[in-house]
Amino acid sequence: MSAATDMERTQRQATSVGAGALLGLCLGAASVAPYVLNGYGLYVLTLTGVFALVALGLNLLTGYAGQISLCHAAFFGVGAYATAILTQSAGVPYLLSLLAAALFTACVGAVVAVPAMRLKSLYLAIATLGFGVVLQKIIFEWRGLTNGGGGLALSPPVIAGYELRATGLYYLTLAVVTLGVWGAWNVSRGRTGRALLIIKESEIAAGALGIPAARYKVIAFAISAFYAAVAGGLFAYLVRYIHPENFSVGLSIAFLSMVVIGGLGTIGGSIVGAAFYVIVPELLRGIKDAPGLVFGLLLVIVMVLMPQGLWGLVRRLGRRG
């Protein structure tokens, strides 16, 4: 083995250790957040965790498999409504409802992937946009189940006889995000992740290597939809009121923006991108009549100066350190 190869491996290991240390530090800080934040600050941090979970799944689909999706707000909404209906109407325990809703939405994601398998780039984006609109319309029109435009008001969830208020839901979200990071890391570093990266580069090359591109695309869509649905189930009980308009195409674009801002094909980038998208506008609220303008300019600056996303900047600073 050459010295250059040894050096490259050492750099990768150092980068992984640095990234792991940073994520560990963030987890430690997040664990004590309820003791230093007020109620609204805790809500913002919980929302960041919810969106980070969606971004983790979407990054596996877009950053690794190269599949653009504009229907993730619909997956998010299906997860939210399915969890709420199972918990509120059917009396199923909250955690079991969360899992069942996620599995159901993963099946929906796999179904969505089948007709979209032959499409690429903008054509795939438009197809998934159509699927997203259809799913949102179904939620709106199925009034007997979802209450349509009236939305659903939710009471706090109960786990083992304990009613989850703001702090309890925050810690549950933190635990789920931690599991989500662990799962995404293992998928990205395993056989599935390597196959998705090859498919992203060239489906012809993937076929020559015996990799069934269609099957792996369906898997990527299903995993990504699963993540979005779990996040939706957490979101429903964070806001305690859901409406079909909460899950519009604009939210799908926001999810995609989080992935690009944070860094395509990176686990840490999903979290950083979600944090940027949720927290920065809150910090800009004091700028009278111009938070949207300033935030838009910040997005442009990030994309121009940091084409690898915010996580790319973090990794470069880590190497220098």
Short mmCIF file of N, CA and C in Angstrom, two decimals, residues 209-292:
data_model
loop_
_atom_site.label_atom_id
_atom_site.label_comp_id
_atom_site.label_asym_id
_atom_site.label_seq_id
_atom_site.Cartn_x
_atom_site.Cartn_y
_atom_site.Cartn_z
N LEU A 209 -21.83 -3.63 -12.93
CA LEU A 209 -21.34 -4.22 -11.69
C LEU A 209 -22.37 -5.14 -11.04
N GLY A 210 -23.51 -5.30 -11.70
CA GLY A 210 -24.54 -6.18 -11.16
C GLY A 210 -25.42 -5.55 -10.10
N ILE A 211 -25.45 -4.23 -10.05
CA ILE A 211 -26.26 -3.52 -9.05
C ILE A 211 -27.63 -3.21 -9.65
N PRO A 212 -28.71 -3.74 -9.10
CA PRO A 212 -30.06 -3.46 -9.63
C PRO A 212 -30.51 -2.04 -9.26
N ALA A 213 -30.34 -1.11 -10.18
CA ALA A 213 -30.61 0.30 -9.89
C ALA A 213 -32.06 0.52 -9.46
N ALA A 214 -33.00 -0.14 -10.16
CA ALA A 214 -34.41 0.07 -9.85
C ALA A 214 -34.72 -0.32 -8.40
N ARG A 215 -34.20 -1.46 -7.96
CA ARG A 215 -34.48 -1.92 -6.60
C ARG A 215 -33.91 -0.95 -5.57
N TYR A 216 -32.70 -0.47 -5.80
CA TYR A 216 -32.08 0.43 -4.83
C TYR A 216 -32.77 1.80 -4.81
N LYS A 217 -33.30 2.24 -5.94
CA LYS A 217 -34.05 3.50 -5.96
C LYS A 217 -35.31 3.37 -5.11
N VAL A 218 -35.99 2.25 -5.24
CA VAL A 218 -37.20 2.01 -4.43
C VAL A 218 -36.84 1.99 -2.95
N ILE A 219 -35.74 1.33 -2.61
CA ILE A 219 -35.28 1.29 -1.22
C ILE A 219 -34.99 2.69 -0.70
N ALA A 220 -34.31 3.50 -1.53
CA ALA A 220 -33.97 4.86 -1.12
C ALA A 220 -35.23 5.70 -0.88
N PHE A 221 -36.22 5.57 -1.77
CA PHE A 221 -37.47 6.30 -1.60
C PHE A 221 -38.19 5.84 -0.33
N ALA A 222 -38.20 4.54 -0.09
CA ALA A 222 -38.90 4.01 1.08
C ALA A 222 -38.25 4.47 2.38
N ILE A 223 -36.91 4.41 2.45
CA ILE A 223 -36.21 4.85 3.65
C ILE A 223 -36.44 6.34 3.89
N SER A 224 -36.36 7.11 2.80
CA SER A 224 -36.54 8.55 2.92
C SER A 224 -37.95 8.90 3.38
N ALA A 225 -38.95 8.20 2.83
CA ALA A 225 -40.33 8.42 3.25
C ALA A 225 -40.53 8.02 4.71
N PHE A 226 -39.86 6.94 5.15
CA PHE A 226 -39.94 6.50 6.54
C PHE A 226 -39.46 7.62 7.48
N TYR A 227 -38.31 8.21 7.17
CA TYR A 227 -37.77 9.31 7.98
C TYR A 227 -38.75 10.48 8.01
N ALA A 228 -39.29 10.84 6.85
CA ALA A 228 -40.21 11.98 6.77
C ALA A 228 -41.47 11.72 7.60
N ALA A 229 -41.95 10.48 7.59
CA ALA A 229 -43.17 10.15 8.32
C ALA A 229 -42.96 10.20 9.82
N VAL A 230 -41.82 9.70 10.30
CA VAL A 230 -41.52 9.78 11.73
C VAL A 230 -41.47 11.25 12.15
N ALA A 231 -40.81 12.07 11.32
CA ALA A 231 -40.74 13.50 11.61
C ALA A 231 -42.14 14.11 11.63
N GLY A 232 -42.99 13.68 10.70
CA GLY A 232 -44.36 14.20 10.65
C GLY A 232 -45.14 13.85 11.90
N GLY A 233 -44.96 12.62 12.40
CA GLY A 233 -45.63 12.21 13.63
C GLY A 233 -45.19 13.02 14.84
N LEU A 234 -43.92 13.39 14.87
CA LEU A 234 -43.42 14.25 15.95
C LEU A 234 -43.93 15.68 15.78
N PHE A 235 -43.94 16.15 14.53
CA PHE A 235 -44.40 17.52 14.25
C PHE A 235 -45.86 17.71 14.64
N ALA A 236 -46.69 16.71 14.36
CA ALA A 236 -48.12 16.82 14.66
C ALA A 236 -48.35 17.13 16.13
N TYR A 237 -47.58 16.48 17.00
CA TYR A 237 -47.78 16.69 18.44
C TYR A 237 -46.93 17.82 19.00
N LEU A 238 -46.05 18.35 18.16
CA LEU A 238 -45.34 19.57 18.55
C LEU A 238 -46.25 20.78 18.38
N VAL A 239 -46.93 20.87 17.22
CA VAL A 239 -47.81 22.02 16.96
C VAL A 239 -49.21 21.78 17.50
N ARG A 240 -49.60 20.50 17.69
CA ARG A 240 -50.89 20.11 18.28
C ARG A 240 -52.10 20.51 17.41
N TYR A 241 -51.85 20.92 16.18
CA TYR A 241 -52.94 21.18 15.24
C TYR A 241 -52.37 21.04 13.83
N ILE A 242 -52.94 20.15 13.03
CA ILE A 242 -52.45 19.96 11.66
C ILE A 242 -53.56 20.23 10.66
N HIS A 243 -53.15 20.75 9.53
CA HIS A 243 -54.06 21.16 8.46
C HIS A 243 -53.40 20.80 7.14
N PRO A 244 -54.15 20.43 6.11
CA PRO A 244 -53.53 20.07 4.83
C PRO A 244 -52.58 21.14 4.28
N GLU A 245 -52.87 22.39 4.55
CA GLU A 245 -52.02 23.46 4.03
C GLU A 245 -50.64 23.48 4.70
N ASN A 246 -50.50 22.79 5.83
CA ASN A 246 -49.19 22.70 6.48
C ASN A 246 -48.19 21.92 5.66
N PHE A 247 -48.68 21.15 4.67
CA PHE A 247 -47.82 20.21 3.94
C PHE A 247 -47.83 20.51 2.44
N SER A 248 -47.63 21.77 2.12
CA SER A 248 -47.67 22.23 0.74
C SER A 248 -46.34 21.96 0.02
N VAL A 249 -46.34 22.24 -1.28
CA VAL A 249 -45.14 22.07 -2.10
C VAL A 249 -44.02 22.98 -1.59
N GLY A 250 -44.38 24.15 -1.09
CA GLY A 250 -43.36 25.06 -0.56
C GLY A 250 -42.53 24.42 0.53
N LEU A 251 -43.15 23.57 1.35
CA LEU A 251 -42.41 22.88 2.41
C LEU A 251 -41.46 21.85 1.80
N SER A 252 -41.87 21.19 0.71
CA SER A 252 -40.96 20.25 0.03
C SER A 252 -39.72 20.97 -0.49
N ILE A 253 -39.92 22.16 -1.04
CA ILE A 253 -38.79 22.95 -1.51
C ILE A 253 -37.90 23.35 -0.35
N ALA A 254 -38.51 23.67 0.80
CA ALA A 254 -37.73 24.02 1.99
C ALA A 254 -36.88 22.83 2.44
N PHE A 255 -37.45 21.62 2.43
CA PHE A 255 -36.68 20.43 2.80
C PHE A 255 -35.48 20.24 1.87
N LEU A 256 -35.72 20.39 0.58
CA LEU A 256 -34.63 20.24 -0.38
C LEU A 256 -33.56 21.31 -0.16
N SER A 257 -34.00 22.52 0.19
CA SER A 257 -33.06 23.60 0.46
C SER A 257 -32.18 23.27 1.66
N MET A 258 -32.77 22.67 2.69
CA MET A 258 -31.99 22.29 3.88
C MET A 258 -30.85 21.35 3.51
N VAL A 259 -31.15 20.38 2.65
CA VAL A 259 -30.15 19.39 2.25
C VAL A 259 -29.03 20.05 1.46
N VAL A 260 -29.39 20.92 0.53
CA VAL A 260 -28.38 21.59 -0.30
C VAL A 260 -27.55 22.56 0.53
N ILE A 261 -28.21 23.32 1.40
CA ILE A 261 -27.49 24.28 2.24
C ILE A 261 -26.51 23.56 3.17
N GLY A 262 -26.98 22.48 3.77
CA GLY A 262 -26.13 21.75 4.70
C GLY A 262 -25.00 21.03 4.02
N GLY A 263 -25.27 20.43 2.88
CA GLY A 263 -24.25 19.69 2.15
C GLY A 263 -24.79 18.37 1.64
N LEU A 264 -24.87 18.22 0.32
CA LEU A 264 -25.39 16.99 -0.27
C LEU A 264 -24.47 15.81 0.06
N GLY A 265 -25.07 14.69 0.38
CA GLY A 265 -24.31 13.49 0.63
C GLY A 265 -23.57 13.49 1.95
N THR A 266 -24.01 14.28 2.93
CA THR A 266 -23.37 14.32 4.24
C THR A 266 -24.43 14.20 5.33
N ILE A 267 -24.12 13.42 6.36
CA ILE A 267 -25.05 13.24 7.47
C ILE A 267 -25.10 14.51 8.32
N GLY A 268 -23.92 15.04 8.67
CA GLY A 268 -23.88 16.26 9.46
C GLY A 268 -24.52 17.44 8.76
N GLY A 269 -24.41 17.47 7.41
CA GLY A 269 -25.00 18.55 6.65
C GLY A 269 -26.51 18.62 6.78
N SER A 270 -27.15 17.47 6.95
CA SER A 270 -28.61 17.45 7.12
C SER A 270 -29.01 18.21 8.38
N ILE A 271 -28.26 18.00 9.45
CA ILE A 271 -28.56 18.66 10.72
C ILE A 271 -28.24 20.15 10.66
N VAL A 272 -27.07 20.46 10.10
CA VAL A 272 -26.65 21.86 10.00
C VAL A 272 -27.60 22.64 9.09
N GLY A 273 -28.00 22.02 7.97
CA GLY A 273 -28.92 22.69 7.05
C GLY A 273 -30.27 22.98 7.68
N ALA A 274 -30.80 22.00 8.44
CA ALA A 274 -32.07 22.21 9.13
C ALA A 274 -31.95 23.31 10.18
N ALA A 275 -30.84 23.30 10.92
CA ALA A 275 -30.62 24.33 11.94
C ALA A 275 -30.55 25.71 11.31
N PHE A 276 -29.83 25.82 10.19
CA PHE A 276 -29.73 27.11 9.50
C PHE A 276 -31.11 27.58 9.04
N TYR A 277 -31.88 26.67 8.48
CA TYR A 277 -33.17 27.06 7.91
C TYR A 277 -34.19 27.46 8.97
N VAL A 278 -34.12 26.83 10.14
CA VAL A 278 -35.10 27.12 11.19
C VAL A 278 -34.64 28.26 12.09
N ILE A 279 -33.37 28.23 12.50
CA ILE A 279 -32.91 29.16 13.54
C ILE A 279 -32.56 30.53 13.00
N VAL A 280 -31.92 30.60 11.83
CA VAL A 280 -31.50 31.91 11.29
C VAL A 280 -32.68 32.86 11.09
N PRO A 281 -33.81 32.44 10.49
CA PRO A 281 -34.95 33.37 10.40
C PRO A 281 -35.43 33.87 11.75
N GLU A 282 -35.33 33.01 12.78
CA GLU A 282 -35.73 33.45 14.12
C GLU A 282 -34.80 34.55 14.62
N LEU A 283 -33.53 34.44 14.32
CA LEU A 283 -32.57 35.46 14.75
C LEU A 283 -32.76 36.77 13.99
N LEU A 284 -33.39 36.69 12.81
CA LEU A 284 -33.57 37.88 11.97
C LEU A 284 -34.91 38.58 12.20
N ARG A 285 -35.71 38.04 13.10
CA ARG A 285 -37.04 38.62 13.32
C ARG A 285 -36.97 40.06 13.82
N GLY A 286 -35.87 40.43 14.43
CA GLY A 286 -35.73 41.80 14.93
C GLY A 286 -35.48 42.82 13.85
N ILE A 287 -35.17 42.35 12.62
CA ILE A 287 -34.94 43.28 11.51
C ILE A 287 -36.28 43.66 10.90
N LYS A 288 -36.69 44.86 11.13
CA LYS A 288 -38.03 45.31 10.75
C LYS A 288 -38.26 45.23 9.25
N ASP A 289 -39.35 44.57 8.86
CA ASP A 289 -39.83 44.49 7.47
C ASP A 289 -38.87 43.80 6.51
N ALA A 290 -37.78 43.18 7.00
CA ALA A 290 -36.83 42.62 6.04
C ALA A 290 -36.25 41.25 6.39
N PRO A 291 -36.86 40.44 7.27
CA PRO A 291 -36.24 39.15 7.59
C PRO A 291 -36.15 38.23 6.38
N GLY A 292 -37.20 38.23 5.54
CA GLY A 292 -37.19 37.38 4.35
C GLY A 292 -36.10 37.79 3.38
#
